[in-house]
Amino acid sequence: MGPFRAWRYRYGHEPASPDQELPMSDFSLTINGRSVPGSKRFGVVNPATEDVWAEAPDASREELDAAVAAANAAFPAWRAASLDERRGALNAMADRVEEHAPELANILVREQGKSMANAMFEATGTAMWLRAICAIELPTEVISEDDNTRVELHHKPIGVVGAITPWNFPLLLSIWKVAPALLTGNTMVLKPSPYTPLAVLKFGEITRDCVPAGVLNVVSGGDELGRWITEHEDVHKISFTGSAPTGKKIMASSAGSLKRITLELGGNDPAILRADTNVDEVIDPIFDMAFQNSGQVCGAIKRLYVHDDIYEEVCRKLTAKAATRTVGDGLAEGTDYGPVQNRMQYDIVCDLAKSAKEEGGRFLCGGNPAEGKGYFFPLTIVADLTDGSRLVDEEPFGPILPVVRFSDDDDVLRRANDTHFGLGGSVWSADAEKATEMASQLETGSAWVNQHFNLSPFLPFGGVKESGIGVENGPWGVAEFTVKQVLNVKKS
Ligand code: NAD
């Protein structure tokens, strides 16, 4: 059992009560360790009902400046704190998240749309991720030593990190940045997506007394707030997760002050099923990794290449699986998959389905948006499309999967790599050696064999090509929140 699966096994099943009362406007910014209501507010929509169910502060330029100033003021003391002190603070944050997991999960369901079980999985997984990252060390390396000199490589914190996160896993993907940045002695201004700001604001609130004032500031607002962060002269590094177009804008606007950047961007992950694949064994993980979080996962299977010999069998078995799953309000008992998170993404999914019909796709299930309120789109599987069609070439980021035929290993590798994306990919086969050899030829940051999207806090994760710059997690990801200093000492 891989570390990611072990975590799901441990944390994924405990339900929170959907009846918990949640105040509509009880969400504030965290600036310099204090609650700031924000001079303006904006509504947050529940994607299952399309109703505004809560409000978040819309941080002004002055409030952002105050957060950046607080983070800069807190930096010298936080950098000087011992590693044990910083670890203690992050572990205290993990305790708070665990204590508040049902409340955080309730917020996540209402703002993100995911099922309650998946929201609990995200909330408790956030605590687990915080603890795991704390265990990572970046020891000083001795590069060389002789009678005359000793040369050491040190990892130093950078300063104020601006963290900007998306709406699919609002809390967990924020912690992928908070944990390594604070562990290594940086301070932070964290901005969640305007679609899903609330669980992250609540995280800021419940952990306010875990770190000294100013070490972690949480601000919510629109895309413009993100731009202000990336342009800010007193922010020293940007860690961003989101779409490739936004990543490009961030790279451009960070250039003004030559900020360090880590960009975790979109993907269009291929999974390749060779002719000898045991379909019954792989159908569950393939299905889960395509439709998890209603397909709103950066590293979900988004193009399923299946060998001619098993093509119809795979189509039939995936379709049968889809018929056993329920799409609905994440708060309702029995819901497996929630709605698409927002109107913009829902329209993209609807448009791709329409194009797929026009291009002659064979819809094995789903295909038409649900009637009534909510951004519900059924689990949709489309056969008989090939490369060049929009559904195969573009990232749908929703519950729609094209199943594409192939007959030749070299040809399918060429097609899988014929994209500007390069996040992840997988090869599935009874012949693990051949699959490994093929996976190593995928032009992706992660290449999996007989599995897909198996993540761990201890493994680096990131994209190549236009799927990103740099990695998160593991010592490699933690090191991205540091700069190198060579300490070259002449012995007297
Ligand atoms: P997005 O790029 O629209 O927004 C992400 C964040 O960037 C939000 O907080 C937004 O307010 C902010 N933002 C928008 N414009 C900005 C600007 N000009 N300057 C600074 N900040 C700005 O992405 P999204 O729609 O929230 O997320 C979906 C995308 O994220 C998908 O493409 C998905 O594949 C990708 N994603 C990648 C990973 C990964 O680890 N590689 C993980 C999750 C999601």
PDB file of C-alpha atoms in Angstrom, residues 136-407:
ATOM      1  CA  ILE A 136      11.864  16.427   6.523  1.00  0.00           C
ATOM      2  CA  GLU A 137      15.412  17.676   7.087  1.00  0.00           C
ATOM      3  CA  LEU A 138      17.618  19.855   4.922  1.00  0.00           C
ATOM      4  CA  PRO A 139      20.954  19.245   6.600  1.00  0.00           C
ATOM      5  CA  THR A 140      24.024  21.366   5.957  1.00  0.00           C
ATOM      6  CA  GLU A 141      26.230  19.579   3.438  1.00  0.00           C
ATOM      7  CA  VAL A 142      30.009  19.562   3.648  1.00  0.00           C
ATOM      8  CA  ILE A 143      31.103  20.026   0.032  1.00  0.00           C
ATOM      9  CA  SER A 144      34.809  19.642   0.745  1.00  0.00           C
ATOM     10  CA  GLU A 145      37.240  19.759   3.612  1.00  0.00           C
ATOM     11  CA  ASP A 146      41.015  19.633   3.775  1.00  0.00           C
ATOM     12  CA  ASP A 147      43.713  21.053   6.036  1.00  0.00           C
ATOM     13  CA  ASN A 148      43.185  24.569   4.658  1.00  0.00           C
ATOM     14  CA  THR A 149      39.481  25.020   3.974  1.00  0.00           C
ATOM     15  CA  ARG A 150      36.054  23.715   4.854  1.00  0.00           C
ATOM     16  CA  VAL A 151      33.247  24.406   2.387  1.00  0.00           C
ATOM     17  CA  GLU A 152      29.640  23.950   3.478  1.00  0.00           C
ATOM     18  CA  LEU A 153      26.332  24.306   1.652  1.00  0.00           C
ATOM     19  CA  HIS A 154      23.575  25.851   3.776  1.00  0.00           C
ATOM     20  CA  HIS A 155      19.864  26.154   3.000  1.00  0.00           C
ATOM     21  CA  LYS A 156      18.607  29.596   4.039  1.00  0.00           C
ATOM     22  CA  PRO A 157      15.040  30.883   4.171  1.00  0.00           C
ATOM     23  CA  ILE A 158      14.102  33.351   1.460  1.00  0.00           C
ATOM     24  CA  GLY A 159      11.888  35.822   3.352  1.00  0.00           C
ATOM     25  CA  VAL A 160       8.202  36.450   2.677  1.00  0.00           C
ATOM     26  CA  VAL A 161       6.496  33.802   0.557  1.00  0.00           C
ATOM     27  CA  GLY A 162       3.350  34.722  -1.365  1.00  0.00           C
ATOM     28  CA  ALA A 163       1.246  31.565  -1.706  1.00  0.00           C
ATOM     29  CA  ILE A 164      -1.637  31.488  -4.189  1.00  0.00           C
ATOM     30  CA  THR A 165      -3.886  28.430  -4.385  1.00  0.00           C
ATOM     31  CA  PRO A 166      -6.766  26.963  -6.472  1.00  0.00           C
ATOM     32  CA  TRP A 167     -10.286  25.726  -5.692  1.00  0.00           C
ATOM     33  CA  ASN A 168     -10.102  21.955  -6.091  1.00  0.00           C
ATOM     34  CA  PHE A 169      -8.342  21.082  -2.797  1.00  0.00           C
ATOM     35  CA  PRO A 170      -8.338  24.504  -1.114  1.00  0.00           C
ATOM     36  CA  LEU A 171      -6.988  23.448   2.260  1.00  0.00           C
ATOM     37  CA  LEU A 172      -4.605  20.645   1.361  1.00  0.00           C
ATOM     38  CA  LEU A 173      -2.913  22.518  -1.482  1.00  0.00           C
ATOM     39  CA  SER A 174      -2.472  25.554   0.778  1.00  0.00           C
ATOM     40  CA  ILE A 175      -0.755  23.374   3.381  1.00  0.00           C
ATOM     41  CA  TRP A 176       1.596  22.033   0.686  1.00  0.00           C
ATOM     42  CA  LYS A 177       2.960  25.589   0.808  1.00  0.00           C
ATOM     43  CA  VAL A 178       2.461  26.616   4.451  1.00  0.00           C
ATOM     44  CA  ALA A 179       4.269  23.597   5.919  1.00  0.00           C
ATOM     45  CA  PRO A 180       7.564  23.728   3.970  1.00  0.00           C
ATOM     46  CA  ALA A 181       7.705  27.541   3.908  1.00  0.00           C
ATOM     47  CA  LEU A 182       7.299  27.957   7.662  1.00  0.00           C
ATOM     48  CA  LEU A 183       9.424  24.906   8.499  1.00  0.00           C
ATOM     49  CA  THR A 184      12.398  26.438   6.696  1.00  0.00           C
ATOM     50  CA  GLY A 185      12.039  29.806   8.453  1.00  0.00           C
ATOM     51  CA  ASN A 186      10.084  31.874   5.931  1.00  0.00           C
ATOM     52  CA  THR A 187       6.977  33.870   6.725  1.00  0.00           C
ATOM     53  CA  MET A 188       3.914  33.899   4.491  1.00  0.00           C
ATOM     54  CA  VAL A 189       0.999  35.718   2.947  1.00  0.00           C
ATOM     55  CA  LEU A 190      -1.478  33.073   1.786  1.00  0.00           C
ATOM     56  CA  LYS A 191      -4.273  33.780  -0.703  1.00  0.00           C
ATOM     57  CA  PRO A 192      -6.867  31.068  -1.425  1.00  0.00           C
ATOM     58  CA  SER A 193      -9.042  31.014  -4.546  1.00  0.00           C
ATOM     59  CA  PRO A 194     -11.958  33.481  -4.496  1.00  0.00           C
ATOM     60  CA  TYR A 195     -14.238  30.502  -5.253  1.00  0.00           C
ATOM     61  CA  THR A 196     -13.171  28.654  -2.098  1.00  0.00           C
ATOM     62  CA  PRO A 197     -11.652  31.037   0.452  1.00  0.00           C
ATOM     63  CA  LEU A 198     -13.474  29.938   3.584  1.00  0.00           C
ATOM     64  CA  ALA A 199     -11.762  26.770   4.842  1.00  0.00           C
ATOM     65  CA  VAL A 200      -8.392  28.498   4.416  1.00  0.00           C
ATOM     66  CA  LEU A 201      -9.605  31.615   6.272  1.00  0.00           C
ATOM     67  CA  LYS A 202     -10.867  29.301   9.037  1.00  0.00           C
ATOM     68  CA  PHE A 203      -7.462  27.582   9.088  1.00  0.00           C
ATOM     69  CA  GLY A 204      -5.846  30.998   9.608  1.00  0.00           C
ATOM     70  CA  GLU A 205      -8.237  31.716  12.440  1.00  0.00           C
ATOM     71  CA  ILE A 206      -7.850  28.441  14.341  1.00  0.00           C
ATOM     72  CA  THR A 207      -4.044  28.487  14.104  1.00  0.00           C
ATOM     73  CA  ARG A 208      -3.521  32.183  14.940  1.00  0.00           C
ATOM     74  CA  ASP A 209      -1.913  31.473  18.283  1.00  0.00           C
ATOM     75  CA  CYS A 210       0.238  28.573  17.020  1.00  0.00           C
ATOM     76  CA  VAL A 211       2.848  30.871  15.449  1.00  0.00           C
ATOM     77  CA  PRO A 212       4.140  34.344  16.380  1.00  0.00           C
ATOM     78  CA  ALA A 213       2.128  37.263  14.980  1.00  0.00           C
ATOM     79  CA  GLY A 214       2.907  37.956  11.331  1.00  0.00           C
ATOM     80  CA  VAL A 215       4.399  34.549  10.525  1.00  0.00           C
ATOM     81  CA  LEU A 216       1.262  33.369   8.706  1.00  0.00           C
ATOM     82  CA  ASN A 217      -1.104  35.925   7.197  1.00  0.00           C
ATOM     83  CA  VAL A 218      -4.215  34.823   5.306  1.00  0.00           C
ATOM     84  CA  VAL A 219      -5.912  37.212   2.898  1.00  0.00           C
ATOM     85  CA  SER A 220      -8.862  36.576   0.594  1.00  0.00           C
ATOM     86  CA  GLY A 221      -9.983  38.463  -2.475  1.00  0.00           C
ATOM     87  CA  GLY A 222     -10.155  38.247  -6.238  1.00  0.00           C
ATOM     88  CA  ASP A 223      -7.539  37.627  -8.899  1.00  0.00           C
ATOM     89  CA  GLU A 224      -6.361  41.224  -8.577  1.00  0.00           C
ATOM     90  CA  LEU A 225      -5.255  40.509  -5.020  1.00  0.00           C
ATOM     91  CA  GLY A 226      -3.109  37.703  -6.450  1.00  0.00           C
ATOM     92  CA  ARG A 227      -1.556  40.131  -8.898  1.00  0.00           C
ATOM     93  CA  TRP A 228      -0.788  42.594  -6.105  1.00  0.00           C
ATOM     94  CA  ILE A 229       1.038  39.809  -4.244  1.00  0.00           C
ATOM     95  CA  THR A 230       3.094  38.736  -7.243  1.00  0.00           C
ATOM     96  CA  GLU A 231       4.055  42.336  -8.048  1.00  0.00           C
ATOM     97  CA  HIS A 232       4.820  43.297  -4.436  1.00  0.00           C
ATOM     98  CA  GLU A 233       8.453  44.336  -3.944  1.00  0.00           C
ATOM     99  CA  ASP A 234       8.505  43.081  -0.351  1.00  0.00           C
ATOM    100  CA  VAL A 235       7.394  39.544  -1.275  1.00  0.00           C
ATOM    101  CA  HIS A 236      10.413  37.394  -2.086  1.00  0.00           C
ATOM    102  CA  LYS A 237       9.046  34.123  -3.422  1.00  0.00           C
ATOM    103  CA  ILE A 238       5.824  33.024  -5.089  1.00  0.00           C
ATOM    104  CA  SER A 239       4.518  29.505  -4.711  1.00  0.00           C
ATOM    105  CA  PHE A 240       1.533  29.094  -7.010  1.00  0.00           C
ATOM    106  CA  THR A 241      -0.865  26.274  -7.831  1.00  0.00           C
ATOM    107  CA  GLY A 242      -3.420  26.861 -10.547  1.00  0.00           C
ATOM    108  CA  SER A 243      -3.857  27.049 -14.291  1.00  0.00           C
ATOM    109  CA  ALA A 244      -1.078  27.407 -16.858  1.00  0.00           C
ATOM    110  CA  PRO A 245      -2.379  30.736 -18.249  1.00  0.00           C
ATOM    111  CA  THR A 246      -2.302  32.261 -14.750  1.00  0.00           C
ATOM    112  CA  GLY A 247       1.114  30.708 -14.149  1.00  0.00           C
ATOM    113  CA  LYS A 248       2.463  32.553 -17.178  1.00  0.00           C
ATOM    114  CA  LYS A 249       1.077  35.861 -15.915  1.00  0.00           C
ATOM    115  CA  ILE A 250       2.607  35.228 -12.506  1.00  0.00           C
ATOM    116  CA  MET A 251       5.997  34.462 -14.008  1.00  0.00           C
ATOM    117  CA  ALA A 252       5.853  37.759 -15.901  1.00  0.00           C
ATOM    118  CA  SER A 253       4.747  39.869 -12.958  1.00  0.00           C
ATOM    119  CA  SER A 254       7.246  38.250 -10.566  1.00  0.00           C
ATOM    120  CA  ALA A 255      10.083  39.215 -12.868  1.00  0.00           C
ATOM    121  CA  GLY A 256      10.020  42.856 -11.722  1.00  0.00           C
ATOM    122  CA  SER A 257      11.774  41.979  -8.470  1.00  0.00           C
ATOM    123  CA  LEU A 258      13.280  38.657  -9.666  1.00  0.00           C
ATOM    124  CA  LYS A 259      11.251  36.599  -7.228  1.00  0.00           C
ATOM    125  CA  ARG A 260      11.908  32.906  -6.867  1.00  0.00           C
ATOM    126  CA  ILE A 261       8.894  31.005  -8.229  1.00  0.00           C
ATOM    127  CA  THR A 262       7.404  27.556  -7.994  1.00  0.00           C
ATOM    128  CA  LEU A 263       4.521  26.920 -10.377  1.00  0.00           C
ATOM    129  CA  GLU A 264       2.285  23.848 -10.081  1.00  0.00           C
ATOM    130  CA  LEU A 265       0.037  24.055 -13.124  1.00  0.00           C
ATOM    131  CA  GLY A 266      -2.519  22.081 -15.057  1.00  0.00           C
ATOM    132  CA  GLY A 267      -2.143  18.743 -16.783  1.00  0.00           C
ATOM    133  CA  ASN A 268      -3.782  16.438 -19.300  1.00  0.00           C
ATOM    134  CA  ASP A 269      -2.485  13.146 -17.924  1.00  0.00           C
ATOM    135  CA  PRO A 270      -2.501  10.122 -20.218  1.00  0.00           C
ATOM    136  CA  ALA A 271      -2.958   6.586 -18.892  1.00  0.00           C
ATOM    137  CA  ILE A 272      -1.943   3.850 -21.321  1.00  0.00           C
ATOM    138  CA  LEU A 273      -3.491   0.380 -20.976  1.00  0.00           C
ATOM    139  CA  ARG A 274      -1.455  -2.199 -22.913  1.00  0.00           C
ATOM    140  CA  ALA A 275      -3.075  -5.252 -24.517  1.00  0.00           C
ATOM    141  CA  ASP A 276      -1.975  -7.620 -21.751  1.00  0.00           C
ATOM    142  CA  THR A 277      -3.551  -5.543 -18.932  1.00  0.00           C
ATOM    143  CA  ASN A 278      -5.848  -7.503 -16.622  1.00  0.00           C
ATOM    144  CA  VAL A 279      -8.921  -5.314 -17.014  1.00  0.00           C
ATOM    145  CA  ASP A 280     -10.726  -6.598 -13.926  1.00  0.00           C
ATOM    146  CA  GLU A 281      -7.734  -5.755 -11.736  1.00  0.00           C
ATOM    147  CA  VAL A 282      -7.233  -2.220 -13.006  1.00  0.00           C
ATOM    148  CA  ILE A 283     -10.744  -0.978 -13.651  1.00  0.00           C
ATOM    149  CA  ASP A 284     -11.336   0.340 -10.110  1.00  0.00           C
ATOM    150  CA  PRO A 285      -8.137   2.402  -9.784  1.00  0.00           C
ATOM    151  CA  ILE A 286      -8.488   3.678 -13.362  1.00  0.00           C
ATOM    152  CA  PHE A 287     -12.053   4.782 -12.691  1.00  0.00           C
ATOM    153  CA  ASP A 288     -11.170   6.364  -9.330  1.00  0.00           C
ATOM    154  CA  MET A 289      -8.199   8.269 -10.705  1.00  0.00           C
ATOM    155  CA  ALA A 290     -10.277   9.610 -13.598  1.00  0.00           C
ATOM    156  CA  PHE A 291     -13.289  10.755 -11.596  1.00  0.00           C
ATOM    157  CA  GLN A 292     -11.892  11.524  -8.107  1.00  0.00           C
ATOM    158  CA  ASN A 293     -13.193  14.917  -6.900  1.00  0.00           C
ATOM    159  CA  SER A 294     -15.428  14.909 -10.011  1.00  0.00           C
ATOM    160  CA  GLY A 295     -12.326  14.960 -12.217  1.00  0.00           C
ATOM    161  CA  GLN A 296     -11.143  18.215 -10.640  1.00  0.00           C
ATOM    162  CA  VAL A 297      -7.678  16.928  -9.821  1.00  0.00           C
ATOM    163  CA  CYS A 298      -4.556  18.267 -11.510  1.00  0.00           C
ATOM    164  CA  GLY A 299      -3.134  14.774 -11.942  1.00  0.00           C
ATOM    165  CA  ALA A 300      -6.363  12.923 -12.745  1.00  0.00           C
ATOM    166  CA  ILE A 301      -6.408  10.550 -15.720  1.00  0.00           C
ATOM    167  CA  LYS A 302      -7.695  12.836 -18.472  1.00  0.00           C
ATOM    168  CA  ARG A 303      -6.875  10.780 -21.590  1.00  0.00           C
ATOM    169  CA  LEU A 304      -7.298   7.023 -21.365  1.00  0.00           C
ATOM    170  CA  TYR A 305      -5.431   5.233 -24.184  1.00  0.00           C
ATOM    171  CA  VAL A 306      -6.608   1.612 -24.466  1.00  0.00           C
ATOM    172  CA  HIS A 307      -5.213  -1.093 -26.753  1.00  0.00           C
ATOM    173  CA  ASP A 308      -7.579  -2.328 -29.466  1.00  0.00           C
ATOM    174  CA  ASP A 309      -7.625  -5.862 -28.003  1.00  0.00           C
ATOM    175  CA  ILE A 310      -9.216  -4.740 -24.722  1.00  0.00           C
ATOM    176  CA  TYR A 311     -10.898  -1.523 -25.879  1.00  0.00           C
ATOM    177  CA  GLU A 312     -14.547  -2.630 -25.822  1.00  0.00           C
ATOM    178  CA  GLU A 313     -14.078  -4.564 -22.568  1.00  0.00           C
ATOM    179  CA  VAL A 314     -12.624  -1.484 -20.832  1.00  0.00           C
ATOM    180  CA  CYS A 315     -15.415   0.737 -22.195  1.00  0.00           C
ATOM    181  CA  ARG A 316     -18.068  -1.702 -20.978  1.00  0.00           C
ATOM    182  CA  LYS A 317     -16.589  -2.113 -17.507  1.00  0.00           C
ATOM    183  CA  LEU A 318     -15.965   1.608 -16.947  1.00  0.00           C
ATOM    184  CA  THR A 319     -19.553   2.326 -17.955  1.00  0.00           C
ATOM    185  CA  ALA A 320     -20.865  -0.326 -15.576  1.00  0.00           C
ATOM    186  CA  LYS A 321     -18.838   1.248 -12.765  1.00  0.00           C
ATOM    187  CA  ALA A 322     -20.210   4.724 -13.516  1.00  0.00           C
ATOM    188  CA  ALA A 323     -23.741   3.362 -13.173  1.00  0.00           C
ATOM    189  CA  THR A 324     -22.998   2.412  -9.552  1.00  0.00           C
ATOM    190  CA  ARG A 325     -21.909   5.934  -8.532  1.00  0.00           C
ATOM    191  CA  THR A 326     -24.077   8.834  -7.381  1.00  0.00           C
ATOM    192  CA  VAL A 327     -23.563  12.470  -8.341  1.00  0.00           C
ATOM    193  CA  GLY A 328     -25.262  14.895  -5.963  1.00  0.00           C
ATOM    194  CA  ASP A 329     -25.016  17.466  -3.212  1.00  0.00           C
ATOM    195  CA  GLY A 330     -21.959  16.670  -1.101  1.00  0.00           C
ATOM    196  CA  LEU A 331     -24.095  17.094   2.016  1.00  0.00           C
ATOM    197  CA  ALA A 332     -26.510  14.315   0.992  1.00  0.00           C
ATOM    198  CA  GLU A 333     -25.919  10.819   2.245  1.00  0.00           C
ATOM    199  CA  GLY A 334     -24.747   8.462  -0.467  1.00  0.00           C
ATOM    200  CA  THR A 335     -23.194  11.138  -2.686  1.00  0.00           C
ATOM    201  CA  ASP A 336     -19.978   9.943  -4.276  1.00  0.00           C
ATOM    202  CA  TYR A 337     -19.299  12.901  -6.551  1.00  0.00           C
ATOM    203  CA  GLY A 338     -20.302  16.529  -6.132  1.00  0.00           C
ATOM    204  CA  PRO A 339     -20.963  19.223  -8.729  1.00  0.00           C
ATOM    205  CA  VAL A 340     -18.368  21.035 -10.793  1.00  0.00           C
ATOM    206  CA  GLN A 341     -17.059  23.740  -8.477  1.00  0.00           C
ATOM    207  CA  ASN A 342     -17.987  26.891 -10.389  1.00  0.00           C
ATOM    208  CA  ARG A 343     -19.948  28.208 -13.362  1.00  0.00           C
ATOM    209  CA  MET A 344     -16.839  28.970 -15.439  1.00  0.00           C
ATOM    210  CA  GLN A 345     -15.508  25.391 -15.150  1.00  0.00           C
ATOM    211  CA  TYR A 346     -19.003  23.935 -15.638  1.00  0.00           C
ATOM    212  CA  ASP A 347     -19.329  25.866 -18.913  1.00  0.00           C
ATOM    213  CA  ILE A 348     -15.934  24.490 -20.041  1.00  0.00           C
ATOM    214  CA  VAL A 349     -17.083  20.916 -19.336  1.00  0.00           C
ATOM    215  CA  CYS A 350     -20.431  21.475 -21.140  1.00  0.00           C
ATOM    216  CA  ASP A 351     -18.625  22.993 -24.102  1.00  0.00           C
ATOM    217  CA  LEU A 352     -16.149  20.101 -24.357  1.00  0.00           C
ATOM    218  CA  ALA A 353     -19.051  17.612 -24.237  1.00  0.00           C
ATOM    219  CA  LYS A 354     -20.774  19.521 -27.043  1.00  0.00           C
ATOM    220  CA  SER A 355     -17.604  19.485 -29.160  1.00  0.00           C
ATOM    221  CA  ALA A 356     -17.165  15.769 -28.503  1.00  0.00           C
ATOM    222  CA  LYS A 357     -20.682  15.127 -29.840  1.00  0.00           C
ATOM    223  CA  GLU A 358     -20.017  17.210 -32.927  1.00  0.00           C
ATOM    224  CA  GLU A 359     -16.755  15.344 -33.524  1.00  0.00           C
ATOM    225  CA  GLY A 360     -18.522  11.973 -33.510  1.00  0.00           C
ATOM    226  CA  GLY A 361     -17.750  10.802 -29.957  1.00  0.00           C
ATOM    227  CA  ARG A 362     -19.735   7.753 -28.789  1.00  0.00           C
ATOM    228  CA  PHE A 363     -21.179   8.663 -25.382  1.00  0.00           C
ATOM    229  CA  LEU A 364     -21.128   5.540 -23.227  1.00  0.00           C
ATOM    230  CA  CYS A 365     -22.769   7.377 -20.334  1.00  0.00           C
ATOM    231  CA  GLY A 366     -23.616  10.936 -19.280  1.00  0.00           C
ATOM    232  CA  GLY A 367     -23.081  13.807 -21.647  1.00  0.00           C
ATOM    233  CA  ASN A 368     -25.938  16.155 -20.794  1.00  0.00           C
ATOM    234  CA  PRO A 369     -25.905  18.682 -17.943  1.00  0.00           C
ATOM    235  CA  ALA A 370     -28.412  17.947 -15.189  1.00  0.00           C
ATOM    236  CA  GLU A 371     -31.631  20.003 -15.063  1.00  0.00           C
ATOM    237  CA  GLY A 372     -32.258  22.397 -12.186  1.00  0.00           C
ATOM    238  CA  LYS A 373     -30.012  24.225  -9.766  1.00  0.00           C
ATOM    239  CA  GLY A 374     -26.372  23.383  -9.167  1.00  0.00           C
ATOM    240  CA  TYR A 375     -23.405  22.836 -11.458  1.00  0.00           C
ATOM    241  CA  PHE A 376     -24.092  19.115 -11.768  1.00  0.00           C
ATOM    242  CA  PHE A 377     -22.639  17.228 -14.693  1.00  0.00           C
ATOM    243  CA  PRO A 378     -23.017  13.427 -14.855  1.00  0.00           C
ATOM    244  CA  LEU A 379     -20.021  11.106 -14.992  1.00  0.00           C
ATOM    245  CA  THR A 380     -19.379  11.001 -18.717  1.00  0.00           C
ATOM    246  CA  ILE A 381     -17.312   8.524 -20.735  1.00  0.00           C
ATOM    247  CA  VAL A 382     -16.743   9.140 -24.441  1.00  0.00           C
ATOM    248  CA  ALA A 383     -15.398   6.509 -26.854  1.00  0.00           C
ATOM    249  CA  ASP A 384     -14.149   6.685 -30.438  1.00  0.00           C
ATOM    250  CA  LEU A 385     -12.506  10.106 -30.301  1.00  0.00           C
ATOM    251  CA  THR A 386      -8.860  10.462 -31.119  1.00  0.00           C
ATOM    252  CA  ASP A 387      -6.033  12.951 -30.768  1.00  0.00           C
ATOM    253  CA  GLY A 388      -6.862  16.291 -32.321  1.00  0.00           C
ATOM    254  CA  SER A 389     -10.348  16.397 -30.841  1.00  0.00           C
ATOM    255  CA  ARG A 390     -10.782  19.063 -28.165  1.00  0.00           C
ATOM    256  CA  LEU A 391     -11.812  16.636 -25.416  1.00  0.00           C
ATOM    257  CA  VAL A 392      -8.591  14.652 -25.904  1.00  0.00           C
ATOM    258  CA  ASP A 393      -6.265  17.621 -26.357  1.00  0.00           C
ATOM    259  CA  GLU A 394      -7.574  20.030 -23.683  1.00  0.00           C
ATOM    260  CA  GLU A 395      -7.750  19.729 -19.894  1.00  0.00           C
ATOM    261  CA  PRO A 396     -11.454  19.322 -19.006  1.00  0.00           C
ATOM    262  CA  PHE A 397     -10.942  19.470 -15.205  1.00  0.00           C
ATOM    263  CA  GLY A 398     -14.356  17.890 -14.730  1.00  0.00           C
ATOM    264  CA  PRO A 399     -16.157  14.510 -14.786  1.00  0.00           C
ATOM    265  CA  ILE A 400     -15.683  13.658 -18.473  1.00  0.00           C
ATOM    266  CA  LEU A 401     -13.201  11.091 -19.799  1.00  0.00           C
ATOM    267  CA  PRO A 402     -12.253  10.276 -23.406  1.00  0.00           C
ATOM    268  CA  VAL A 403     -11.266   6.632 -24.055  1.00  0.00           C
ATOM    269  CA  VAL A 404      -8.914   6.567 -27.035  1.00  0.00           C
ATOM    270  CA  ARG A 405      -7.817   3.524 -29.104  1.00  0.00           C
ATOM    271  CA  PHE A 406      -4.266   2.557 -29.915  1.00  0.00           C
ATOM    272  CA  SER A 407      -2.563  -0.454 -31.423  1.00  0.00           C
TER     273      SER A 407
END
